Amino acid sequence: MKMNKSIKIMTPGPTQVRENVRMARSLTTTNPDLDLTFYEEYKAICDNLSALLHTDNVSYILSGEGILGLEAACASLTEPGDRVLVLDNGLFGRGFADFIKLYGGEPVLYTVTDRTAIDVEALAVYLEQDHDFKYATVVHCDTPTGVLNPIETICPLLKQYGILTVVDAVSSMFGVEIDVDVCRVDILCGGSQKALSAPPGLTMLTVSSDALQAMEQRHTPIASFYANILTFKHYYRDKWFPYTMPISDIYGLGAALDNVLADTEIYARHAQIAQAVRTAAAEAGLKLYLERDYCATVTVLEVPEGVDSAQFLQHMTEQYGIMIAGCFDYLAGKVFRLGHMGEGANAEDVAAMLDAMDKTFADLGYTLKCSMKDVFVKLMDTEEVSL
Ligand SMILES: *Cc1c(COP(=O)(O)O)cnc(C)c1O
């Protein structure tokens, strides 16, 4: 089989995977159901996750890509007829409504502009009128626009009304520091393939005791087996997993978490690079999709008039070996999404990405006001960037 090794992926996930993570995935494996040492390894990795996310809440790693975590949270909390507040300022935001409906709940959408973060004060006014919700869903970074919602104020506000929160942090986790306990998030969802920079295939959850209690106090059974978070509750005490754990994937995830732990500059570097990318794009005359409230893991630029998005992306990958992303749904063909998360959040790779973009614009006959790469390199060199 021929694999495309020469392309550098600078997409907002999946991301590049470091060699030590790949090596960890090739270690000799045991039977993860029967060998009790695996329960210790799994628990140690979950404990690392909780520590890195600054929480006393328990963590679980489920075998399935990020979407499984979102579905599992909704499946486990939603009972038929439950009203669920869906905070929507983007595609992943409103996507939660589908899961809620699937499990018999009644999603109530709170829809606001996708060009800025959710305004907590406006939300507070809304909640004064209506707060009869079992839980609410919110996306930390809605990746199609790259907006970062302030979960540190949104979730405590909801909690004041006794509303549990499910937060999709798939594309922010480990690119933006998250303090789950300060934010009072009940279920936080992450994915292996974004800033954590392990291959796709795993979802990580932190789950509060309030959320576990809500699952246990249901009147109806959880309408799923694979997406039932409660099946993990006693895995360690009972030495029993609901299904065989993908041991190699979990070893890889463990190594990726060790990389995050060892990288003391990780959040400052993400912030600095993201700021420099935005400045470079703006100076080159490109328009940022957002007005403000940018996430440090992804930059979303409008495709300029006269440039064909699909042609641009194909040319850049084929000629320069670097892949960035377009978008889907209502943003299809309208924006470029530049990933600078996890393994991609380093000055060298980002400079190479911007250089390839500079050249691709030139090849397609579009004139930028200046080289994005030059602005970026200068900013990173002189450390003029405000963090
Ligand atoms: C990537 C991502 C997910 C997982 O979805 P896939 O597109 O299937 O990888 C979920 N939520 C957000 C915000 C994401 O960026």
Tab-separated table of N, CA and C and ligand atoms in Angstrom, residues 12-14 65-68 70 91-93 96 139-144 168-172 189-191 193-194 200 328 337 341, ligand 1:
chain	number	residue	atom	x	y	z
A	12	PRO	N	-7.039	21.838	11.064
A	12	PRO	CA	-7.470	21.902	12.467
A	12	PRO	C	-7.929	20.526	12.947
A	13	GLY	N	-7.084	19.581	12.821
A	13	GLY	CA	-7.311	18.192	13.196
A	13	GLY	C	-7.865	17.414	12.023
A	14	PRO	N	-7.410	16.170	11.875
A	14	PRO	CA	-6.295	15.545	12.574
A	14	PRO	C	-4.976	16.297	12.382
A	65	GLU	N	-14.042	8.128	17.877
A	65	GLU	CA	-13.549	9.487	17.620
A	65	GLU	C	-14.397	10.500	18.405
A	66	GLY	N	-13.970	11.751	18.447
A	66	GLY	CA	-14.599	12.808	19.239
A	66	GLY	C	-16.115	12.821	19.246
A	67	ILE	N	-16.703	12.530	18.123
A	67	ILE	CA	-18.168	12.533	18.010
A	67	ILE	C	-18.802	11.567	19.023
A	68	LEU	N	-18.124	10.460	19.297
A	68	LEU	CA	-18.676	9.502	20.264
A	68	LEU	C	-18.846	10.169	21.633
A	70	LEU	N	-19.443	13.315	22.305
A	70	LEU	CA	-20.605	14.207	22.274
A	70	LEU	C	-21.892	13.390	22.363
A	91	LEU	N	-21.544	25.486	13.701
A	91	LEU	CA	-22.040	24.200	13.199
A	91	LEU	C	-22.002	23.100	14.256
A	92	PHE	N	-20.925	23.028	15.032
A	92	PHE	CA	-20.894	22.010	16.077
A	92	PHE	C	-21.891	22.360	17.174
A	93	GLY	N	-22.055	23.648	17.430
A	93	GLY	CA	-23.018	24.092	18.434
A	93	GLY	C	-24.406	23.559	18.130
A	96	PHE	N	-25.441	19.591	18.193
A	96	PHE	CA	-25.869	18.882	19.405
A	96	PHE	C	-27.365	18.590	19.386
A	139	VAL	N	-20.118	24.671	22.821
A	139	VAL	CA	-18.867	24.307	22.170
A	139	VAL	C	-17.807	25.316	22.600
A	140	HIS	N	-16.686	24.815	23.063
A	140	HIS	CA	-15.621	25.726	23.489
A	140	HIS	C	-15.054	26.428	22.260
A	141	CYS	N	-14.416	25.666	21.370
A	141	CYS	CA	-13.985	26.236	20.083
A	141	CYS	C	-14.829	25.618	18.982
A	142	ASP	N	-15.671	26.431	18.335
A	142	ASP	CA	-16.444	25.899	17.206
A	142	ASP	C	-15.540	26.001	15.979
A	143	THR	N	-14.954	24.890	15.608
A	143	THR	CA	-13.838	24.847	14.658
A	143	THR	C	-14.124	25.442	13.279
A	144	PRO	N	-15.325	25.325	12.731
A	144	PRO	CA	-15.561	25.911	11.404
A	144	PRO	C	-15.303	27.419	11.333
A	168	ASP	N	-18.178	20.717	24.396
A	168	ASP	CA	-17.358	20.149	23.331
A	168	ASP	C	-16.060	20.952	23.277
A	169	ALA	N	-15.000	20.334	23.808
A	169	ALA	CA	-13.686	20.992	23.781
A	169	ALA	C	-12.747	20.227	22.847
A	170	VAL	N	-13.334	19.562	21.857
A	170	VAL	CA	-12.521	18.680	21.010
A	170	VAL	C	-11.377	19.458	20.357
A	171	SER	N	-11.657	20.661	19.848
A	171	SER	CA	-10.603	21.348	19.102
A	171	SER	C	-9.871	22.409	19.919
A	172	SER	N	-10.188	22.517	21.204
A	172	SER	CA	-9.452	23.468	22.056
A	172	SER	C	-8.553	22.746	23.057
A	189	CYS	N	-15.747	17.135	26.710
A	189	CYS	CA	-15.444	16.146	25.667
A	189	CYS	C	-14.217	16.571	24.873
A	190	GLY	N	-13.292	15.642	24.670
A	190	GLY	CA	-12.114	15.907	23.844
A	190	GLY	C	-11.910	14.785	22.836
A	191	GLY	N	-11.006	15.012	21.903
A	191	GLY	CA	-10.699	13.997	20.901
A	191	GLY	C	-9.189	13.817	20.781
A	193	GLN	N	-7.336	13.406	18.169
A	193	GLN	CA	-6.680	13.805	16.913
A	193	GLN	C	-6.524	15.305	16.719
A	194	LYS	N	-6.877	16.085	17.748
A	194	LYS	CA	-6.740	17.530	17.572
A	194	LYS	C	-5.442	17.970	18.267
A	200	PRO	N	-6.538	9.764	15.128
A	200	PRO	CA	-7.966	9.728	15.422
A	200	PRO	C	-8.374	8.373	15.987
A	328	PHE	N	-17.159	23.168	5.461
A	328	PHE	CA	-18.329	22.448	4.976
A	328	PHE	C	-19.578	23.253	5.311
A	337	ARG	N	-9.203	27.239	6.595
A	337	ARG	CA	-8.941	27.022	8.021
A	337	ARG	C	-7.506	26.543	8.197
A	341	MET	N	-2.252	23.759	15.851
A	341	MET	CA	-2.547	23.126	17.140
A	341	MET	C	-1.646	21.913	17.341
B	1	LIG	C1	-13.140	17.733	15.207
B	1	LIG	C2	-14.261	18.106	16.062
B	1	LIG	C3	-15.160	17.154	16.537
B	1	LIG	C4	-15.051	15.730	16.127
B	1	LIG	O1	-15.587	15.636	14.866
B	1	LIG	P1	-14.897	15.118	13.529
B	1	LIG	O2	-15.108	16.220	12.564
B	1	LIG	O3	-15.615	13.911	13.184
B	1	LIG	O4	-13.457	14.884	13.800
B	1	LIG	C5	-16.162	17.572	17.391
B	1	LIG	N1	-16.289	18.859	17.749
B	1	LIG	C6	-15.439	19.817	17.305
B	1	LIG	C7	-15.631	21.226	17.753
B	1	LIG	C8	-14.399	19.456	16.460
B	1	LIG	O5	-13.550	20.391	16.010
